[in-house]
Coordinates of C-alpha atoms and ligand atoms in Angstrom, one line a residue:
M17 CA -0.1 0.0 0.0
A18 CA 1.5 3.2 -1.1
S19 CA 1.7 5.9 1.5
L20 CA 1.7 9.5 0.3
H21 CA 4.6 11.7 1.3
L22 CA 4.1 14.2 -1.4
P23 CA 6.7 16.9 -1.7
C24 CA 4.5 19.3 -3.4
A25 CA 7.0 21.9 -4.2
T26 CA 5.4 25.3 -4.7
T27 CA 6.1 29.0 -4.7
P28 CA 3.3 31.5 -3.9
S29 CA 3.4 33.8 -6.8
S30 CA 4.5 34.3 -10.3
Q31 CA 8.1 35.5 -10.6
T32 CA 10.5 36.3 -13.3
R33 CA 12.6 33.5 -14.8
S34 CA 16.0 34.9 -13.6
S35 CA 14.9 35.5 -10.1
S36 CA 13.5 32.0 -9.4
R37 CA 13.6 28.6 -10.6
P38 CA 11.3 25.8 -9.6
V39 CA 12.0 22.7 -7.6
F40 CA 12.1 19.5 -9.7
A41 CA 12.1 16.4 -7.4
K42 CA 11.5 13.1 -8.3
P43 CA 9.5 10.8 -5.9
S44 CA 12.3 8.4 -5.6
H45 CA 10.7 6.7 -2.6
F46 CA 7.9 5.6 -4.8
I47 CA 8.5 2.4 -6.7
T48 CA 5.9 2.5 -9.3
H49 CA 5.0 0.3 -12.0
A50 CA 4.1 2.9 -14.7
K51 CA 3.7 1.3 -18.0
R52 CA 5.9 3.4 -20.3
G53 CA 5.2 1.0 -23.2
H54 CA 1.9 2.6 -23.8
R55 CA 2.0 5.0 -26.8
L56 CA -1.7 5.5 -27.3
Q57 CA -2.5 8.5 -29.6
V58 CA -5.5 10.5 -29.7
S59 CA -7.4 8.8 -32.6
C60 CA -4.7 10.1 -34.9
A61 CA -3.2 6.8 -35.8
T62 CA -0.9 6.5 -38.7
E63 CA 2.1 4.5 -39.1
N64 CA 5.4 6.3 -38.5
Q65 CA 6.6 6.7 -42.1
N66 CA 10.1 7.0 -43.4
D67 CA 11.1 10.7 -43.9
S68 CA 13.1 10.5 -47.0
S69 CA 14.0 14.2 -46.8
R70 CA 16.1 13.6 -43.6
N71 CA 19.5 12.8 -45.1
V72 CA 20.0 15.9 -47.3
E73 CA 22.5 18.7 -46.3
T74 CA 21.3 21.7 -44.3
S75 CA 20.7 25.1 -45.8
Q76 CA 21.5 27.5 -42.9
G77 CA 21.5 30.3 -45.5
K78 CA 17.8 30.2 -45.7
V79 CA 17.1 31.5 -42.3
D80 CA 17.0 35.2 -41.5
R81 CA 19.4 35.2 -38.4
R82 CA 18.1 38.4 -37.1
N83 CA 14.6 37.0 -37.2
M84 CA 15.7 34.0 -35.5
L85 CA 17.3 35.7 -32.7
L86 CA 14.3 37.7 -32.2
G87 CA 12.3 34.6 -32.3
L88 CA 14.3 33.2 -29.5
G89 CA 13.5 36.1 -27.4
G90 CA 17.0 37.7 -27.5
L91 CA 17.8 35.1 -24.7
Y92 CA 20.7 33.7 -26.5
G93 CA 24.0 35.0 -28.2
A94 CA 24.7 34.6 -31.9
S95 CA 27.4 32.2 -31.4
N96 CA 27.2 28.5 -31.4
L97 CA 24.0 28.3 -33.5
V98 CA 24.1 24.8 -34.7
S99 CA 21.8 23.2 -37.3
A100 CA 19.7 20.1 -36.7
P101 CA 21.0 16.9 -38.1
G102 CA 19.4 16.0 -41.4
A103 CA 17.9 19.6 -41.9
S104 CA 16.7 20.1 -45.4
A105 CA 13.7 20.6 -47.6
N106 CA 11.3 23.6 -46.7
P107 CA 9.3 24.6 -43.9
I108 CA 5.6 23.6 -43.7
K109 CA 3.7 26.3 -45.4
P110 CA 0.3 27.7 -43.8
P111 CA -2.8 25.9 -45.3
E112 CA -4.6 27.5 -48.3
I113 CA -8.0 28.0 -46.6
D114 CA -9.9 28.3 -49.8
K115 CA -9.0 24.7 -50.6
C116 CA -10.2 23.4 -47.3
G117 CA -11.9 20.0 -47.8
T118 CA -13.8 17.5 -45.9
A119 CA -12.3 16.1 -42.7
T120 CA -11.9 12.5 -41.8
N121 CA -12.6 10.7 -38.6
L122 CA -9.3 9.2 -37.9
N123 CA -10.9 6.6 -35.7
N124 CA -12.6 4.7 -38.4
N125 CA -11.4 6.6 -41.6
T126 CA -14.8 7.8 -42.7
Q127 CA -15.6 11.3 -43.6
L128 CA -17.0 13.5 -41.1
D129 CA -20.3 14.9 -41.6
I130 CA -19.4 18.3 -40.3
N131 CA -17.6 21.2 -42.1
C132 CA -14.6 22.1 -40.0
C133 CA -13.3 24.7 -42.5
P134 CA -12.9 28.4 -41.4
P135 CA -14.7 31.3 -42.9
L136 CA -12.8 32.5 -45.9
S137 CA -10.8 35.8 -46.1
Q138 CA -8.6 37.2 -49.0
N139 CA -6.8 39.4 -46.5
I140 CA -4.0 37.7 -44.7
V141 CA -1.6 39.7 -42.6
D142 CA 1.7 38.7 -41.1
Y143 CA 1.3 38.8 -37.6
R144 CA 3.6 41.0 -35.5
L145 CA 3.7 40.2 -31.7
P146 CA 2.4 43.5 -29.9
P147 CA 4.7 44.9 -27.3
V148 CA 4.1 43.6 -23.8
F149 CA 2.9 46.2 -21.4
Q150 CA 1.7 43.8 -18.7
M151 CA 2.6 40.1 -18.2
K152 CA -0.7 37.8 -18.3
I153 CA -0.4 35.2 -15.7
R154 CA -2.1 32.0 -16.4
P155 CA -3.4 30.7 -13.1
S156 CA -3.8 27.0 -12.0
A157 CA -7.4 26.0 -12.6
H158 CA -7.6 24.4 -9.1
R159 CA -6.6 27.6 -7.3
V160 CA -8.6 30.3 -9.2
S161 CA -10.8 33.0 -7.4
P162 CA -14.6 33.3 -7.6
E163 CA -14.0 36.6 -9.6
Y164 CA -11.8 34.8 -12.0
I165 CA -14.4 32.1 -12.5
F166 CA -17.1 34.6 -13.1
K167 CA -15.0 36.4 -15.7
Y168 CA -14.0 33.1 -17.4
N169 CA -17.5 31.9 -17.5
M170 CA -18.7 35.2 -18.9
A171 CA -16.0 35.2 -21.7
I172 CA -16.8 31.5 -22.8
D173 CA -20.6 32.3 -22.7
R174 CA -20.1 35.3 -25.0
M175 CA -17.9 33.2 -27.3
K176 CA -20.8 30.7 -27.5
R177 CA -23.2 33.5 -28.5
L178 CA -21.2 34.8 -31.3
P179 CA -22.6 34.4 -34.6
K180 CA -22.0 31.0 -36.0
E181 CA -19.9 32.4 -39.0
D182 CA -17.8 34.4 -36.8
P183 CA -14.3 33.0 -36.8
R184 CA -14.1 33.9 -33.1
S185 CA -17.1 31.9 -32.2
F186 CA -17.0 28.9 -29.9
M187 CA -17.6 26.3 -32.7
Q188 CA -15.4 28.0 -35.1
Q189 CA -12.4 27.9 -32.5
A190 CA -13.3 24.1 -31.9
N191 CA -13.2 23.6 -35.7
I192 CA -9.5 25.0 -36.0
H193 CA -8.5 21.7 -34.1
C194 CA -10.4 19.6 -36.5
A195 CA -9.2 21.4 -39.7
Y196 CA -5.6 21.1 -38.7
C197 CA -5.6 17.6 -37.7
N198 CA -8.3 15.7 -39.4
G199 CA -6.9 16.1 -43.0
A200 CA -9.1 19.0 -44.1
Y201 CA -5.9 20.7 -45.3
D202 CA -3.4 19.5 -47.8
Q203 CA 0.3 20.8 -47.7
P204 CA 0.3 23.7 -50.2
G205 CA 1.9 22.4 -53.5
Q206 CA 2.2 18.8 -52.2
G207 CA -0.7 17.2 -54.1
T208 CA -2.9 15.4 -51.6
L209 CA -0.4 15.0 -48.8
D210 CA -2.3 15.9 -45.6
L211 CA -1.0 18.7 -43.3
Q212 CA -1.1 17.7 -39.8
V213 CA 0.1 19.5 -36.8
H214 CA 0.3 16.6 -34.4
N215 CA 2.9 13.7 -33.9
S216 CA 5.9 16.1 -34.8
W217 CA 7.9 19.0 -33.8
L218 CA 4.9 21.4 -34.8
F219 CA 2.8 20.1 -31.8
F220 CA 3.9 22.6 -29.1
P221 CA 4.1 25.7 -31.6
F222 CA 0.8 24.9 -33.3
H223 CA -1.1 24.7 -29.9
R224 CA 0.7 27.7 -28.2
W225 CA -0.5 29.9 -31.2
Y226 CA -3.9 28.5 -31.0
L227 CA -4.3 29.2 -27.4
Y228 CA -2.7 32.6 -27.7
F229 CA -5.5 33.8 -30.0
Y230 CA -8.2 31.9 -28.1
E231 CA -7.1 33.8 -25.0
R232 CA -6.9 37.1 -26.7
I233 CA -10.4 36.7 -28.1
L234 CA -11.8 35.8 -24.7
G235 CA -10.0 38.8 -23.2
K236 CA -11.6 40.9 -26.0
L237 CA -15.1 39.5 -25.3
I238 CA -15.0 40.7 -21.7
G239 CA -12.9 43.9 -22.3
D240 CA -10.1 42.6 -20.3
P241 CA -6.7 42.4 -22.1
T242 CA -5.1 40.9 -19.0
F243 CA -7.3 37.9 -19.1
A244 CA -5.4 34.7 -19.0
L245 CA -6.4 31.0 -19.6
P246 CA -6.3 28.7 -16.6
F247 CA -4.0 25.5 -16.8
W248 CA -4.8 22.0 -15.7
N249 CA -2.1 21.4 -13.2
W250 CA -2.2 17.5 -13.6
D251 CA 1.4 17.2 -13.0
N252 CA 1.1 18.1 -9.5
P253 CA -0.9 15.9 -7.0
K254 CA -3.0 18.8 -6.0
G255 CA -4.2 19.1 -9.7
M256 CA -4.7 15.5 -10.5
T257 CA -8.5 15.7 -10.9
I258 CA -10.7 17.4 -13.5
P259 CA -10.7 21.2 -12.2
P260 CA -13.9 21.6 -10.3
I261 CA -14.7 24.7 -12.2
F262 CA -15.4 22.6 -15.4
V263 CA -18.0 20.2 -13.8
D264 CA -20.9 22.3 -12.8
P265 CA -23.5 21.5 -15.5
K266 CA -24.8 25.3 -15.3
S267 CA -21.5 26.7 -16.1
A268 CA -20.5 27.7 -19.6
L269 CA -17.3 25.6 -18.9
Y270 CA -19.3 22.4 -18.6
D271 CA -19.5 19.7 -21.4
E272 CA -21.6 16.7 -21.0
K273 CA -19.5 14.5 -23.4
R274 CA -17.0 13.4 -20.9
N275 CA -16.2 10.2 -19.2
Q276 CA -18.7 10.2 -16.2
A277 CA -16.4 7.7 -14.3
N278 CA -13.7 10.1 -14.2
M279 CA -15.3 13.1 -12.5
P280 CA -13.7 14.4 -9.4
P281 CA -12.3 12.9 -7.2
A282 CA -11.1 10.5 -9.7
V283 CA -7.3 10.9 -10.2
V284 CA -6.2 11.3 -13.6
D285 CA -4.2 8.4 -15.1
L286 CA -1.2 9.7 -17.0
G287 CA 0.1 6.3 -17.4
M288 CA -3.1 4.8 -18.6
T289 CA -2.5 2.0 -16.2
R290 CA -6.1 1.8 -14.9
N291 CA -4.6 1.0 -11.5
P292 CA -7.5 1.1 -8.9
D293 CA -5.4 2.5 -6.1
P294 CA -5.5 6.3 -6.5
L295 CA -2.4 6.8 -4.3
Q296 CA -0.5 4.5 -6.8
V297 CA -1.9 6.4 -9.7
V298 CA -0.5 9.6 -8.1
A299 CA 2.8 8.1 -7.6
N300 CA 2.8 6.7 -11.3
N301 CA 1.9 10.2 -12.4
L302 CA 4.9 11.7 -10.7
T303 CA 7.3 9.2 -12.3
I304 CA 5.8 9.8 -15.7
M305 CA 6.4 13.4 -15.4
Y306 CA 9.9 12.9 -14.3
N307 CA 10.4 10.5 -17.3
E308 CA 8.8 12.9 -20.0
M309 CA 10.5 15.9 -18.6
I310 CA 14.0 14.9 -17.7
R311 CA 15.0 11.3 -17.7
G312 CA 13.6 10.0 -20.9
N313 CA 15.0 12.5 -23.4
S314 CA 18.3 12.1 -25.0
D315 CA 18.1 14.9 -27.6
V316 CA 15.9 17.9 -28.1
Y317 CA 13.6 16.0 -30.7
D318 CA 12.7 13.4 -28.0
F319 CA 10.9 16.0 -26.2
M320 CA 9.7 18.3 -29.0
G321 CA 8.8 15.8 -31.6
Q322 CA 10.5 14.8 -34.8
P323 CA 11.3 17.1 -37.8
Y324 CA 8.2 17.7 -40.0
R325 CA 8.9 19.5 -43.2
E326 CA 7.3 20.4 -46.6
G327 CA 6.7 17.1 -48.3
T328 CA 7.2 14.9 -45.2
P329 CA 4.4 12.5 -44.7
V330 CA 2.2 13.1 -41.6
N331 CA 3.3 11.8 -38.2
P332 CA 7.1 11.7 -38.2
G333 CA 6.9 11.0 -34.5
P334 CA 5.5 12.6 -31.3
G335 CA 7.6 13.9 -28.4
A336 CA 7.6 12.6 -25.0
S337 CA 5.0 14.9 -23.6
E338 CA 2.7 14.7 -26.6
R339 CA 2.6 10.9 -26.7
G340 CA 2.5 10.6 -23.0
S341 CA 0.5 12.7 -20.5
H342 CA -0.9 14.9 -23.2
T343 CA -2.7 12.0 -24.9
A344 CA -3.4 10.3 -21.7
V345 CA -5.5 13.2 -20.6
H346 CA -7.4 13.4 -23.9
V347 CA -8.4 9.8 -23.8
W348 CA -9.1 10.0 -19.9
V349 CA -11.7 12.8 -20.2
G350 CA -13.3 11.7 -23.4
D351 CA -16.6 9.8 -23.2
P352 CA -16.1 6.0 -24.0
S353 CA -19.9 5.8 -24.6
Q354 CA -19.7 8.1 -27.6
P355 CA -19.0 6.6 -31.0
S356 CA -15.4 8.2 -31.2
G357 CA -14.6 9.1 -27.6
E358 CA -16.0 12.7 -28.1
D359 CA -15.2 15.3 -27.0
L360 CA -11.7 15.3 -25.8
G361 CA -11.0 11.9 -26.9
N362 CA -10.9 12.7 -30.5
F363 CA -9.0 15.5 -32.4
Y364 CA -12.0 16.5 -34.4
S365 CA -14.2 17.4 -31.4
A366 CA -11.6 18.0 -28.8
G367 CA -11.9 21.8 -29.1
R368 CA -15.8 21.6 -28.2
D369 CA -15.0 21.0 -24.5
P370 CA -13.6 24.1 -22.8
L371 CA -11.5 21.9 -20.8
F372 CA -9.4 21.2 -23.8
Y373 CA -7.8 24.7 -23.8
C374 CA -7.1 24.3 -19.9
H375 CA -5.4 21.0 -20.6
H376 CA -3.4 22.5 -23.4
A377 CA -2.4 25.4 -21.3
N378 CA -0.6 23.0 -19.2
V379 CA 1.0 21.3 -22.0
D380 CA 2.1 24.6 -23.0
R381 CA 3.5 25.2 -19.6
M382 CA 5.3 21.9 -19.8
W383 CA 7.1 23.2 -22.9
S384 CA 8.0 26.4 -21.0
L385 CA 9.3 24.6 -17.9
W386 CA 11.4 22.2 -20.0
Q387 CA 12.8 25.0 -22.1
Y388 CA 13.8 27.4 -19.3
F389 CA 13.9 25.7 -15.9
L390 CA 14.8 22.1 -16.3
P391 CA 18.5 21.1 -16.2
S392 CA 19.5 18.5 -18.5
K393 CA 22.9 16.7 -18.9
T394 CA 21.7 14.9 -22.1
V395 CA 20.0 17.9 -23.8
P396 CA 21.8 20.9 -22.5
D397 CA 20.7 23.0 -25.5
K398 CA 16.9 23.1 -25.7
R399 CA 16.8 25.1 -29.0
I400 CA 16.0 23.6 -32.4
T401 CA 17.6 26.1 -34.9
D402 CA 16.6 24.3 -37.9
P403 CA 15.1 26.9 -40.3
D404 CA 12.4 24.4 -41.4
F405 CA 11.3 24.5 -37.9
L406 CA 11.6 28.3 -37.1
N407 CA 9.9 29.2 -40.5
A408 CA 7.0 26.9 -40.4
A409 CA 3.8 28.9 -40.5
F410 CA 0.0 28.8 -39.6
L411 CA -3.1 30.8 -40.1
F412 CA -5.2 31.9 -37.3
Y413 CA -8.0 34.6 -36.9
D414 CA -6.9 37.1 -34.1
E415 CA -9.1 38.8 -31.6
N416 CA -10.3 41.3 -34.3
A417 CA -11.2 38.6 -36.8
Q418 CA -8.3 39.4 -38.8
L419 CA -6.8 36.5 -40.6
V420 CA -3.1 36.3 -39.7
R421 CA 0.1 34.3 -40.6
V422 CA 2.2 33.3 -37.6
T423 CA 5.6 31.7 -37.7
V424 CA 7.1 29.1 -35.2
K425 CA 10.1 31.3 -34.6
D426 CA 7.7 34.0 -33.0
C427 CA 6.3 31.6 -30.4
L428 CA 9.5 30.3 -28.8
D429 CA 9.4 32.5 -25.8
N430 CA 6.0 32.9 -23.8
L431 CA 7.3 35.9 -22.1
R432 CA 7.7 37.7 -25.3
M433 CA 4.2 36.6 -26.3
G434 CA 3.0 38.4 -23.1
Y435 CA 2.1 35.6 -20.9
D436 CA 3.6 33.4 -18.0
F437 CA 2.3 30.8 -15.5
E438 CA 1.5 31.0 -11.9
R439 CA 4.5 29.3 -10.4
I440 CA 3.7 25.9 -9.1
D441 CA 6.5 23.5 -9.5
L442 CA 7.0 20.0 -10.6
P443 CA 7.4 17.9 -7.7
I444 CA 10.2 15.6 -8.9
F445 CA 13.0 14.2 -6.8
P446 CA 16.1 14.0 -6.4
L447 CA 16.6 17.6 -6.2
T448 CA 20.0 19.2 -6.8
L449 CA 20.9 21.7 -4.1
D450 CA 22.7 24.2 -6.2
K451 CA 20.3 27.0 -5.3
I452 CA 17.7 27.7 -2.7
V453 CA 14.8 25.1 -3.0
R454 CA 11.5 25.1 -1.3
V455 CA 9.3 22.1 -0.8
L456 CA 6.0 21.9 0.8
V457 CA 6.0 18.7 3.1
P458 CA 2.8 17.3 4.8
K459 CA 2.8 17.1 8.5
T460 CA 1.7 13.9 10.3
K461 CA -0.8 15.6 12.4
K462 CA -2.3 19.1 12.5
G463 CA -0.9 21.4 15.2
K464 CA 2.1 21.3 17.4
A465 CA 2.9 17.6 16.9
D466 CA 6.1 15.8 18.0
E467 CA 7.7 15.6 14.6
L468 CA 11.1 15.2 12.9
L469 CA 12.1 16.4 9.6
L470 CA 13.8 13.7 7.6
L471 CA 16.0 14.4 4.8
E472 CA 17.0 11.2 3.1
N473 CA 18.9 9.7 0.5
I474 CA 21.4 12.7 0.6
Q475 CA 24.0 12.0 -2.1
V476 CA 27.1 14.0 -1.4
D477 CA 30.4 14.5 -3.2
T478 CA 32.8 13.9 -0.5
T479 CA 35.7 15.7 -2.3
K480 CA 34.0 19.0 -1.7
F481 CA 33.2 21.4 1.0
L482 CA 29.5 21.5 1.4
K483 CA 27.0 23.0 3.6
F484 CA 23.3 23.7 3.6
D485 CA 21.0 25.3 6.1
V486 CA 17.2 24.2 6.7
F487 CA 14.5 26.5 7.5
I488 CA 10.8 26.0 7.8
N489 CA 8.0 28.4 6.9
D490 CA 10.5 31.1 5.6
E491 CA 9.6 32.7 2.4
D492 CA 12.5 35.2 2.5
D493 CA 14.7 34.9 -0.6
N494 CA 17.7 36.1 1.0
I495 CA 18.3 34.1 4.2
T496 CA 21.5 35.1 5.8
E497 CA 20.9 34.9 9.5
L498 CA 20.4 31.7 11.6
D499 CA 19.3 33.3 14.7
K500 CA 15.7 33.2 13.7
A501 CA 12.6 31.0 14.8
A502 CA 12.5 29.3 11.4
Y503 CA 16.1 27.8 11.4
V504 CA 15.9 24.0 11.9
G505 CA 19.6 22.8 11.3
T506 CA 22.5 22.7 9.0
Y507 CA 24.4 19.8 7.2
A508 CA 28.0 20.5 6.6
Q509 CA 31.0 18.4 5.3
V510 CA 34.7 18.7 5.3
P511 CA 36.2 17.3 2.2
H512 CA 37.5 13.9 2.7
K513 CA 38.6 10.9 0.7
T514 CA 36.4 7.8 0.1
A515 CA 36.7 5.1 -2.3
N516 CA 34.2 6.4 -5.0
K517 CA 34.0 10.0 -4.1
S518 CA 30.5 9.9 -3.3
A519 CA 28.4 8.9 -0.1
T520 CA 24.8 8.5 0.8
T521 CA 23.5 9.8 4.1
S522 CA 20.3 11.1 5.8
I523 CA 19.7 13.6 8.6
R524 CA 16.8 14.0 10.9
L525 CA 16.0 17.5 12.5
K526 CA 13.7 18.0 15.5
L527 CA 10.7 20.3 14.8
T528 CA 8.8 20.0 18.1
D529 CA 10.5 22.9 19.8
L530 CA 10.3 25.0 16.7
Y531 CA 6.5 24.6 16.6
D532 CA 6.3 26.2 20.0
D533 CA 7.7 29.3 18.5
M534 CA 5.5 29.2 15.3
D535 CA 1.9 29.5 14.3
V536 CA 1.4 26.0 12.8
A537 CA -1.8 25.0 14.5
D538 CA -4.0 25.2 11.5
D539 CA -1.3 24.0 9.1
D540 CA -1.2 20.5 7.5
T541 CA 1.9 21.2 5.6
I542 CA 5.2 22.9 6.3
L543 CA 7.3 24.8 3.8
V544 CA 10.9 23.4 3.9
T545 CA 13.6 25.8 2.5
L546 CA 17.0 24.5 1.8
V547 CA 19.7 27.1 1.5
P548 CA 23.1 25.8 0.0
R549 CA 26.2 27.7 1.4
H550 CA 28.6 26.1 -1.0
Q551 CA 29.2 27.0 -4.6
G552 CA 27.8 24.8 -7.3
P553 CA 26.4 21.3 -7.3
G554 CA 27.7 18.4 -4.9
V555 CA 24.5 17.4 -3.0
T556 CA 21.2 15.9 -4.1
I557 CA 18.3 15.2 -1.8
G558 CA 16.4 12.1 -2.5
G559 CA 13.4 12.8 -0.4
I560 CA 12.0 15.1 2.3
K561 CA 9.3 14.0 4.8
I562 CA 8.0 14.7 8.3
I563 CA 7.7 11.7 10.4
E564 CA 6.5 11.3 14.0
N565 CA 9.1 11.5 16.7
P566 CA 9.4 7.8 17.9
T567 CA 10.4 8.8 21.4
P568 CA 7.9 10.8 23.3
A569 CA 9.1 14.2 24.5
P570 CA 9.4 14.6 28.1
P571 CA 6.9 16.8 29.8
K572 CA 8.0 20.4 29.8
T573 CA 9.1 21.8 33.1
S574 CA 9.2 25.6 33.4
Ligands
LIG620 CU1 -4.1 19.1 -30.8 CU2 -4.2 17.9 -27.4 O1 -4.3 18.0 -29.3

């Protein structure tokens, strides 16, 4: 029976990239049986096909480097831009919407009896990202305020009331997904070769742009340009149910075509294991996230998806997140009693459920976290500099119903696009202690219980001087003094020789006396802050938990 010691690392508010980094910690004390073999796709099954274009020489000359640097948000220097292996051909061109045709139900290869083509327009404008005056912060859907819920409802409601032919209306927005996935478009100039945005490196960029305009349309409809979509925080134990705001039948956010067995409190099954024990499912989910985000990727394409260029047959290969957690959530929410798993369980209908955009806001967040926050030995450079990636283009209607052409290179940095995410970190151990880290740890009992803080599986490099201090319930980012109530203890090591330069250890720190000085009576979690005092890496922490003190404390005498 799994017990739940969830290190749900979290920081309270949104902060900038440079000033804070999330905690990534793997639940290494969970041994799980996540079935990684599952590679279910959301009814978009096509065999991987050989990409004959992959062996041709690259043509770096094609890319406008100035644009490319702009597209990368100016975060990187112009040196060491390397080309992707096997780069060639041309980027995917935007669809010719006047040639939009019938879409196919990929489940059974029959023609769909709906028309998912957008309204026509002769006037296409190259989209320029507007200057960012105020960053929109996408909130976790499980944590939104009543005011937010009210606004979000009103925006969706107004979208549903727009005239059917308005490209910003609810069904037209849903149909974007159908048109780009279900074979309504052919690749321009490539005969009847389908245009498909899934199962390739276009997956993240396409959906980012899709949500970007969807969010701007909603903001416009309620006259609030700061409106930001919520994200479904399914990577975090606290977000592993369908967000409650979507399950009220009276709400504009409701959709009846969902699996009724998976309503809250059912725990989302990212591994598609169907394990009946919810605690085990949570544990599996955490392991899956660790795999997708860190351990399972040996190059940038493993995460992003495989190259897809002009002339490439559809589905060259999905990235880790697309084929894993992303697909699992679609399938888990879709209604199995519908003919093709509608709504979320099928591409053509997925956009009809408001939850789709909330799910994809988290998929988008995963891209951003991976790109900017996740350390990776195997993928130190998260950029794809291949011009066929950067110059691939799509068409969308913007919030003013103007048809615009957008490119991948303009969507590589969410901050430059004007939005960020509420900071909630991925709870994945082991965490490397090369900066201040904060982890929320559940108490064994409410109130001033007799408890110990246990830091386990501490791996140290024995050749280095190492020291870190431990604090509880301290949100100060610049902790220099130890003479404060929140200080719990220290680990320090003098460099010494051991056979293999590394050792594993654990420490226990008594919390009971601290509780006497702190207001913990109503808390069921403690925020643990670890402050390294040494330079660079050298320590990783395998797990943090609070346990009951086995020896009862002697009665206090005063
Ligand atoms: Cu376009 Cu989640 O699929």
